[in-house]
Short mmCIF file of C-alpha atoms and ligand atoms in Angstrom, two decimals:
data_model
loop_
_atom_site.label_atom_id
_atom_site.label_comp_id
_atom_site.label_asym_id
_atom_site.label_seq_id
_atom_site.Cartn_x
_atom_site.Cartn_y
_atom_site.Cartn_z
CA MET A 1 30.06 142.20 129.40
CA ASP A 2 30.11 142.30 133.15
CA MET A 3 33.38 141.75 135.01
CA ARG A 4 32.21 138.60 136.69
CA TYR A 5 32.40 136.71 133.40
CA GLU A 6 35.98 137.83 132.83
CA LYS A 7 36.90 136.65 136.31
CA TYR A 8 35.08 133.41 135.62
CA ALA A 9 36.95 132.79 132.35
CA LYS A 10 40.27 133.45 134.10
CA LEU A 11 39.32 131.14 136.96
CA LEU A 12 38.37 128.27 134.63
CA ILE A 13 41.60 128.58 132.64
CA SER A 14 44.07 129.15 135.47
CA VAL A 15 42.52 127.12 138.30
CA GLY A 16 39.81 124.84 136.83
CA ILE A 17 41.61 123.33 133.84
CA ASN A 18 45.00 124.92 134.69
CA VAL A 19 46.28 124.74 131.11
CA GLN A 20 50.08 124.63 130.99
CA PRO A 21 52.47 126.43 128.64
CA GLY A 22 52.86 124.37 125.47
CA GLN A 23 49.73 122.31 126.14
CA THR A 24 46.78 121.82 123.78
CA LEU A 25 43.39 122.80 125.17
CA VAL A 26 40.10 121.43 123.84
CA ILE A 27 37.07 123.56 124.68
CA ARG A 28 33.52 122.34 124.31
CA CYS A 29 30.95 125.13 124.52
CA PRO A 30 27.46 125.84 123.18
CA VAL A 31 27.60 128.04 120.11
CA ASP A 32 25.24 130.62 121.63
CA LYS A 33 27.84 131.24 124.36
CA ALA A 34 30.49 132.20 121.80
CA ALA A 35 31.34 135.47 123.58
CA PHE A 36 32.37 133.55 126.67
CA ALA A 37 34.18 130.89 124.63
CA ARG A 38 36.27 133.66 123.02
CA MET A 39 37.28 134.91 126.47
CA LEU A 40 38.34 131.39 127.38
CA VAL A 41 40.40 131.10 124.20
CA SER A 42 42.16 134.44 124.86
CA GLU A 43 42.89 133.48 128.46
CA ALA A 44 44.22 130.10 127.38
CA TYR A 45 46.68 131.65 124.92
CA LYS A 46 47.70 134.18 127.58
CA ALA A 47 48.51 131.19 129.80
CA GLY A 48 50.75 129.82 127.05
CA ALA A 49 48.49 127.24 125.42
CA ARG A 50 50.04 125.67 122.32
CA GLU A 51 46.72 125.45 120.51
CA VAL A 52 43.07 125.81 121.47
CA ILE A 53 40.70 123.49 119.65
CA MET A 54 37.04 124.55 119.71
CA ARG A 55 34.27 121.99 119.68
CA TRP A 56 30.99 123.84 119.36
CA GLY A 57 27.83 122.25 120.66
CA ASP A 58 24.20 123.15 120.10
CA GLN A 59 21.28 121.62 121.91
CA PHE A 60 18.76 122.56 119.21
CA ILE A 61 20.75 120.78 116.52
CA ALA A 62 21.38 117.77 118.77
CA ARG A 63 17.63 117.59 119.35
CA GLU A 64 16.86 117.82 115.63
CA THR A 65 19.36 115.02 115.01
CA TYR A 66 17.80 112.72 117.61
CA LEU A 67 14.32 113.52 116.27
CA HIS A 68 14.84 113.36 112.52
CA ALA A 69 18.11 111.74 111.46
CA ALA A 70 18.03 108.31 109.78
CA ASP A 71 17.62 105.61 112.38
CA GLU A 72 20.73 103.61 111.45
CA ILE A 73 23.13 106.44 112.30
CA PHE A 74 22.60 105.74 116.01
CA ASP A 75 24.12 102.29 115.66
CA THR A 76 27.33 103.50 114.10
CA TYR A 77 29.93 106.21 114.62
CA ARG A 78 32.45 108.15 112.60
CA PRO A 79 35.91 106.70 113.33
CA TRP A 80 37.49 110.16 113.08
CA ASP A 81 35.27 111.47 115.88
CA ALA A 82 36.58 108.78 118.20
CA ASP A 83 40.09 109.13 116.78
CA MET A 84 40.13 112.83 117.56
CA LEU A 85 39.33 112.35 121.25
CA ASN A 86 41.64 109.37 121.69
CA THR A 87 44.54 111.09 119.90
CA LEU A 88 44.16 114.31 121.87
CA ALA A 89 44.05 112.36 125.15
CA ARG A 90 47.23 110.51 124.12
CA GLU A 91 48.86 113.89 123.41
CA ASP A 92 47.99 115.02 126.96
CA ALA A 93 45.57 117.72 125.82
CA ALA A 94 43.33 119.29 128.49
CA PHE A 95 39.53 119.13 128.06
CA LEU A 96 37.32 121.99 129.27
CA SER A 97 33.54 121.65 128.89
CA VAL A 98 31.10 124.47 129.40
CA ILE A 99 27.53 123.33 129.78
CA SER A 100 24.57 125.66 129.33
CA SER A 101 21.39 123.93 128.34
CA ASP A 102 17.65 123.78 128.74
CA PRO A 103 16.79 120.93 131.16
CA ASP A 104 13.70 120.24 128.99
CA GLY A 105 15.56 120.74 125.72
CA MET A 106 15.59 117.06 124.85
CA ASN A 107 11.97 116.50 125.75
CA GLY A 108 10.23 114.20 123.30
CA VAL A 109 13.33 112.68 121.72
CA ASP A 110 13.63 108.92 121.50
CA HIS A 111 15.68 107.99 124.55
CA THR A 112 16.67 104.65 123.03
CA ARG A 113 18.43 106.51 120.18
CA MET A 114 20.63 108.21 122.76
CA MET A 115 21.34 104.93 124.50
CA ARG A 116 22.16 103.17 121.22
CA GLU A 117 24.51 105.98 120.29
CA SER A 118 26.43 105.75 123.56
CA ARG A 119 26.57 101.98 123.26
CA VAL A 120 28.58 102.27 120.02
CA PHE A 121 30.51 105.48 120.73
CA GLY A 122 31.38 104.67 124.37
CA PRO A 123 33.66 101.70 123.60
CA ALA A 124 35.18 103.57 120.63
CA VAL A 125 36.48 106.34 122.91
CA ALA A 126 37.66 103.99 125.66
CA GLU A 127 41.18 105.42 125.59
CA TYR A 128 39.97 109.00 126.10
CA ARG A 129 37.35 108.05 128.67
CA GLU A 130 39.78 105.95 130.66
CA ALA A 131 42.42 108.72 130.74
CA GLN A 132 39.75 111.08 132.06
CA MET A 133 38.30 108.72 134.67
CA ALA A 134 41.82 108.04 135.99
CA ASP A 135 42.60 111.80 136.00
CA ARG A 136 45.68 111.12 133.89
CA ILE A 137 44.68 114.10 131.75
CA GLN A 138 43.28 117.45 132.95
CA TRP A 139 39.56 117.91 132.51
CA CYS A 140 37.04 120.38 133.88
CA ILE A 141 33.28 120.84 133.59
CA ALA A 142 31.61 124.16 134.46
CA ALA A 143 28.36 125.91 133.55
CA LEU A 144 26.90 129.15 132.18
CA PRO A 145 23.32 130.43 132.60
CA GLU A 146 20.78 129.57 129.89
CA LYS A 147 17.38 131.21 129.55
CA ASN A 148 15.08 128.17 129.66
CA TRP A 149 17.14 126.71 132.47
CA ALA A 150 16.75 130.01 134.38
CA LYS A 151 12.99 130.10 133.76
CA LYS A 152 12.65 126.53 134.98
CA MET A 153 14.59 127.28 138.15
CA PHE A 154 12.80 130.56 138.82
CA PRO A 155 9.27 130.18 137.44
CA GLY A 156 7.00 133.21 137.27
CA VAL A 157 9.92 135.64 137.14
CA PRO A 158 10.62 137.72 134.00
CA GLU A 159 13.33 136.17 131.82
CA ASP A 160 16.02 138.82 132.43
CA GLU A 161 15.52 138.60 136.15
CA ALA A 162 15.57 134.79 136.11
CA MET A 163 18.81 134.86 134.10
CA GLU A 164 20.40 137.22 136.60
CA LYS A 165 19.27 135.04 139.49
CA LEU A 166 20.79 131.97 137.86
CA ALA A 167 24.00 133.88 137.07
CA GLU A 168 24.20 134.96 140.71
CA ALA A 169 23.62 131.40 141.88
CA ILE A 170 26.36 130.10 139.58
CA PHE A 171 28.85 132.81 140.56
CA SER A 172 28.17 132.21 144.22
CA THR A 173 28.88 128.46 143.86
CA MET A 174 32.01 129.45 141.91
CA ARG A 175 33.10 131.72 144.78
CA ILE A 176 33.20 134.76 142.51
CA THR A 177 32.22 138.15 143.93
CA ALA A 178 32.74 141.64 142.51
CA ASP A 179 35.82 142.33 144.60
CA ASN A 180 37.43 139.02 145.58
CA ASP A 181 40.26 136.94 144.17
CA PRO A 182 38.42 133.73 143.23
CA ALA A 183 41.68 131.79 142.78
CA GLU A 184 42.53 132.47 146.41
CA ALA A 185 38.99 131.51 147.49
CA TRP A 186 39.39 128.18 145.67
CA ARG A 187 42.78 127.58 147.29
CA ARG A 188 41.15 127.91 150.71
CA HIS A 189 38.13 125.84 149.68
CA ASN A 190 40.45 123.07 148.51
CA GLU A 191 42.15 122.87 151.91
CA ASN A 192 38.85 122.00 153.58
CA PHE A 193 38.54 118.76 151.65
CA SER A 194 41.83 117.39 152.91
CA SER A 195 40.94 117.29 156.61
CA ARG A 196 37.80 115.17 156.00
CA THR A 197 39.39 112.84 153.49
CA ALA A 198 42.35 112.36 155.86
CA LYS A 199 40.00 111.35 158.69
CA LEU A 200 38.07 108.89 156.55
CA ASN A 201 41.24 107.48 155.02
CA ALA A 202 42.69 106.92 158.49
CA LEU A 203 39.57 104.94 159.47
CA ASP A 204 40.00 102.62 156.45
CA LEU A 205 36.34 101.58 156.65
CA LYS A 206 35.15 98.16 155.52
CA SER A 207 31.62 99.29 154.79
CA LEU A 208 29.00 102.02 155.10
CA ARG A 209 25.38 101.58 156.06
CA TYR A 210 22.88 104.20 154.83
CA THR A 211 19.47 104.60 156.47
CA ASN A 212 16.71 107.19 156.41
CA SER A 213 12.93 107.49 156.83
CA LEU A 214 12.29 107.36 153.06
CA GLY A 215 13.13 103.68 153.02
CA THR A 216 16.81 103.72 152.24
CA ASP A 217 18.63 100.86 153.93
CA LEU A 218 21.76 100.13 151.99
CA THR A 219 25.10 98.59 152.89
CA ILE A 220 28.07 99.52 150.73
CA GLU A 221 31.33 97.67 151.11
CA LEU A 222 34.46 99.55 150.14
CA PRO A 223 37.28 97.88 148.22
CA GLU A 224 40.62 96.99 149.81
CA GLY A 225 43.02 99.92 149.52
CA HIS A 226 40.31 102.50 148.69
CA TYR A 227 40.86 106.14 149.49
CA TRP A 228 38.59 109.19 149.67
CA GLU A 229 39.22 112.11 147.40
CA GLY A 230 37.78 115.60 147.04
CA GLY A 231 38.46 119.02 145.56
CA SER A 232 41.32 119.16 143.11
CA SER A 233 42.92 116.27 141.23
CA LYS A 234 46.42 115.80 139.88
CA SER A 235 47.18 114.65 136.33
CA ALA A 236 49.80 112.04 135.42
CA ARG A 237 52.39 114.77 135.00
CA GLY A 238 51.46 116.46 138.26
CA VAL A 239 49.22 119.33 137.13
CA VAL A 240 46.55 120.25 139.71
CA PHE A 241 43.07 120.84 138.28
CA PHE A 242 39.39 120.71 139.30
CA PRO A 243 37.34 118.12 137.38
CA ASN A 244 34.09 119.77 138.45
CA MET A 245 33.34 123.36 139.29
CA PRO A 246 31.56 123.80 141.61
CA THR A 247 32.54 120.91 143.85
CA GLU A 248 31.55 120.16 147.43
CA GLU A 249 31.82 116.35 147.51
CA ILE A 250 34.30 113.83 148.80
CA PHE A 251 34.04 110.46 147.14
CA THR A 252 35.41 106.99 146.70
CA ALA A 253 34.44 103.81 144.88
CA PRO A 254 32.16 101.07 146.23
CA LYS A 255 33.21 97.42 146.05
CA ARG A 256 31.54 96.26 142.85
CA ASP A 257 29.80 93.19 144.25
CA GLY A 258 29.54 94.46 147.83
CA VAL A 259 26.38 96.61 147.71
CA ASN A 260 23.15 95.30 149.20
CA GLY A 261 19.76 96.76 150.11
CA ARG A 262 17.39 99.41 148.84
CA VAL A 263 18.10 103.06 148.11
CA VAL A 264 15.53 105.80 147.46
CA SER A 265 16.39 108.88 145.38
CA THR A 266 15.92 112.31 146.95
CA LYS A 267 16.24 114.67 143.96
CA PRO A 268 15.00 114.41 140.38
CA PHE A 269 17.05 112.43 137.88
CA LEU A 270 17.25 113.87 134.37
CA THR A 271 17.46 111.62 131.38
CA GLY A 272 16.45 111.87 127.76
CA GLY A 273 14.57 115.13 128.35
CA GLU A 274 12.47 113.68 131.16
CA ILE A 275 12.60 114.51 134.83
CA ILE A 276 12.21 111.42 136.97
CA ASP A 277 11.11 112.77 140.32
CA LYS A 278 11.56 109.75 142.47
CA PHE A 279 12.77 106.21 142.12
CA ALA A 280 14.29 103.39 144.13
CA PHE A 281 16.84 100.71 143.34
CA THR A 282 17.06 97.35 145.05
CA ILE A 283 20.59 96.03 144.88
CA GLU A 284 21.86 92.50 145.50
CA ASN A 285 25.57 91.70 145.56
CA GLY A 286 26.20 94.95 143.71
CA ARG A 287 23.69 94.33 140.93
CA ILE A 288 20.59 96.51 140.55
CA VAL A 289 17.82 93.90 140.48
CA LYS A 290 14.75 96.08 140.84
CA VAL A 291 13.79 99.58 139.67
CA GLU A 292 10.76 101.28 141.22
CA THR A 293 9.08 104.47 139.91
CA ASP A 294 5.47 105.58 139.62
CA ASP A 295 5.57 106.06 135.86
CA PRO A 296 6.14 102.94 133.67
CA LYS A 297 7.75 105.11 130.99
CA HIS A 298 10.29 106.35 133.50
CA ARG A 299 10.96 102.85 134.70
CA LYS A 300 11.73 101.83 131.12
CA MET A 301 14.10 104.80 130.75
CA LEU A 302 15.97 103.86 133.91
CA GLU A 303 16.06 100.22 132.81
CA ASP A 304 17.56 101.36 129.48
CA GLU A 305 20.16 103.47 131.30
CA ILE A 306 21.34 100.59 133.46
CA SER A 307 21.39 98.22 130.48
CA VAL A 308 23.88 100.01 128.20
CA ASP A 309 26.45 97.47 129.34
CA GLU A 310 26.91 95.01 132.20
CA GLY A 311 28.73 97.57 134.39
CA ALA A 312 25.87 100.07 134.14
CA ARG A 313 23.90 97.85 136.53
CA TYR A 314 26.54 98.22 139.28
CA LEU A 315 27.52 101.25 141.35
CA GLY A 316 30.67 103.24 140.66
CA GLU A 317 30.71 106.13 143.12
CA VAL A 318 29.97 106.86 146.77
CA ALA A 319 29.97 110.61 147.42
CA LEU A 320 29.38 112.47 150.67
CA VAL A 321 27.96 115.99 150.70
CA PRO A 322 26.56 117.52 153.89
CA TYR A 323 22.89 118.48 153.88
CA ASP A 324 24.14 121.85 155.14
CA SER A 325 26.50 122.50 152.24
CA PRO A 326 26.54 125.95 150.57
CA ILE A 327 24.74 124.72 147.43
CA SER A 328 22.23 122.71 149.44
CA ASN A 329 21.52 125.76 151.60
CA MET A 330 20.61 127.78 148.51
CA ASP A 331 17.56 125.53 148.57
CA ALA A 332 17.34 125.63 144.79
CA LEU A 333 16.91 122.65 142.54
CA PHE A 334 19.21 123.26 139.56
CA TYR A 335 17.92 120.39 137.38
CA ASP A 336 21.57 119.89 136.53
CA THR A 337 23.80 117.17 137.95
CA LEU A 338 26.86 119.42 138.14
CA PHE A 339 25.07 121.49 140.79
CA ASP A 340 22.56 119.10 142.32
CA GLU A 341 25.21 116.45 143.01
CA ASN A 342 27.02 119.05 145.10
CA ALA A 343 23.95 119.64 147.22
CA SER A 344 23.37 116.03 148.21
CA CYS A 345 25.01 112.76 149.10
CA HIS A 346 24.94 110.74 145.93
CA LEU A 347 25.81 107.46 144.31
CA ALA A 348 26.47 106.74 140.68
CA PHE A 349 25.71 103.71 138.59
CA GLY A 350 28.36 102.83 136.01
CA ALA A 351 32.12 103.28 135.99
CA SER A 352 34.09 104.08 139.12
CA TYR A 353 37.05 106.40 139.43
CA PRO A 354 40.11 104.28 140.28
CA THR A 355 40.28 105.54 143.88
CA ILE A 356 42.30 102.64 145.25
CA ARG A 357 46.05 102.64 145.82
CA GLY A 358 47.75 101.98 142.48
CA GLY A 359 44.37 102.07 140.72
CA ALA A 360 45.31 104.69 138.14
CA ASP A 361 48.01 102.42 136.71
CA MET A 362 45.91 99.25 136.60
CA THR A 363 44.47 97.76 133.45
CA GLU A 364 40.69 97.49 133.18
CA ALA A 365 40.89 93.78 134.05
CA GLN A 366 43.00 94.49 137.14
CA ARG A 367 40.55 97.12 138.30
CA LEU A 368 37.63 94.76 137.96
CA GLU A 369 39.62 92.20 139.92
CA ALA A 370 40.25 94.81 142.64
CA GLY A 371 36.49 95.44 142.91
CA LEU A 372 36.22 98.63 140.83
CA ASN A 373 33.26 98.75 138.46
CA GLN A 374 33.83 99.39 134.74
CA SER A 375 31.28 100.76 132.28
CA ILE A 376 30.85 103.21 129.41
CA THR A 377 28.37 105.13 131.57
CA HIS A 378 28.53 107.01 134.86
CA GLU A 379 25.34 108.65 136.14
CA ASP A 380 24.97 110.29 139.53
CA PHE A 381 21.75 110.07 141.50
CA MET A 382 21.00 111.83 144.76
CA VAL A 383 20.28 110.04 148.00
CA GLY A 384 20.97 112.67 150.67
CA SER A 385 18.21 113.78 153.03
CA ALA A 386 17.93 115.75 156.27
CA ASP A 387 17.61 112.50 158.22
CA LEU A 388 20.22 110.41 156.42
CA ASN A 389 22.47 108.46 158.76
CA ILE A 390 25.60 106.74 157.54
CA THR A 391 27.43 104.39 159.84
CA GLY A 392 30.89 103.18 159.00
CA VAL A 393 32.11 99.74 160.04
CA THR A 394 35.84 99.17 160.47
CA HIS A 395 37.69 95.95 159.62
CA ASP A 396 37.74 95.06 163.32
CA GLY A 397 33.99 95.54 163.60
CA ARG A 398 33.76 98.94 165.27
CA GLU A 399 30.80 101.14 164.27
CA ILE A 400 31.65 104.79 163.59
CA PRO A 401 29.01 107.44 162.82
CA VAL A 402 29.99 109.14 159.54
CA PHE A 403 26.76 111.07 158.90
CA VAL A 404 24.17 111.92 161.54
CA ASN A 405 20.96 113.62 160.40
CA GLY A 406 22.28 114.55 157.00
CA ASN A 407 25.61 116.01 158.09
CA PHE A 408 29.12 114.82 158.88
CA ALA A 409 29.46 113.42 162.37
CA PHE A 410 33.00 114.81 162.58
ZN1 LIG B 1 30.16 112.86 142.58
ZN1 LIG B 2 29.70 111.11 139.60
#
C-alpha cells in the first residue's frame, strides 16, 4: 500500500484522535477498508492504547436493512447497543470514525425508516452524544476514498483514475504530501484559527446579518457569553484532538430563539440517498416555519428531518468558511458534508455545541435557558456564496463587516 496511507493512519491516531496511553479507542470503519483499519489499530497500540474496539460498518448491509427488515424494528432499539456507547463514553474512550461511502448508496430506501430509527436511538444514547457535543471525550471523523463516490465526483473518468483523483483530493485537504511531516503541517494550520477566533471573541457581537443575491437575508443573534472556536478541541482531561479532519471552519452557536429571516442553500444537501440541490428556510424567532424546494418529495424529506424532535426545527451552529478556502478553491463538490462544509459558510439545524462560557458543564436545561439549542440531530447545510456579506452588530450598536464578498473582512 502506498506510503500516504501509512502517514494518514499515523496522523489520525497521533493528531486527529490523539489516543493516550492506557486509553480505550473505538474505531468505526467500513468493512471493505479493513486494510486501513488494521493500520489504525497497529498505530493505536503503538501509541499505548489500552484496547481498540472495532465497530465495522457496511453501507450495502445498512441499505438491505432499511429496504427489507421488518417495519417494527425501526421503532425500537437494542438496549445493549445504546449501553455500549454510553458506557464507553463514561469510561473516557476515544471515538474515531472513518467514513467511505457511496453518496447514492442509500438511494431508494424509505427515509422515514431512518428518521424513526434516530428518533428512538437518539434519546437512548443521550449520554454518549452529549459527551461528544461538549467535547468532553475525544472524537474524530475522517474519510477514505470509495469507488462510487469517486465516480460521482469525477464522472467520465475511468474508475482507477477517479479513485486516485479522490485520494489526491483527500490527502491534499489532510495536508499530506509524499515528503512532508503532516503533524507539523497541522500544528501550523491550527495556529491560523486562533487569530480569527480571538478577533471575533474580542468583538463580542450581538448579532450577524447575512445577505446575498440569492435571496438570503437572515439575522442571527448570538447568545450571551458565546465564543468562537476552530481547529482543535480539548477534552475534559485536557487532551487536544481534531473533531473533524479536514477542518477549515470557525464556529459558534446561534441564540436559539434569535434567528429571523430567509436563508437559501448554496450546495446540495444529502439525505436518505437523495441529493437536494437547492432549498430555502424561512425562520421566525429561531423556528423554521417554511421550507421551499422545487421537488415536493424533497420538501417532505426536509420536513421529516426538522421534525425528529422540537430542537430539530431550530439552528445549532453558525460556521464561517471563506469562499477562498483551500477546499473551496479545489472547486469540487464532494457530496459529503465533512468536505463540503469546509468549503462554505454553513449553518446547522439541530443541537448546538456548548460554545458559551461554562457551557460544557451545564445541564441540558441550563443550556436551553442560556439560549443553546438541544436536539438529537445536527445537520449542516451550506449558505456561503461569492457575494455573501455578513455584518456583525455589537452590543453598543456598531456595525462591523465580518464577511465581504464571500471572504473575511479582516
Ligand atoms: Zn461546522
Ligand atoms: Zn456542524
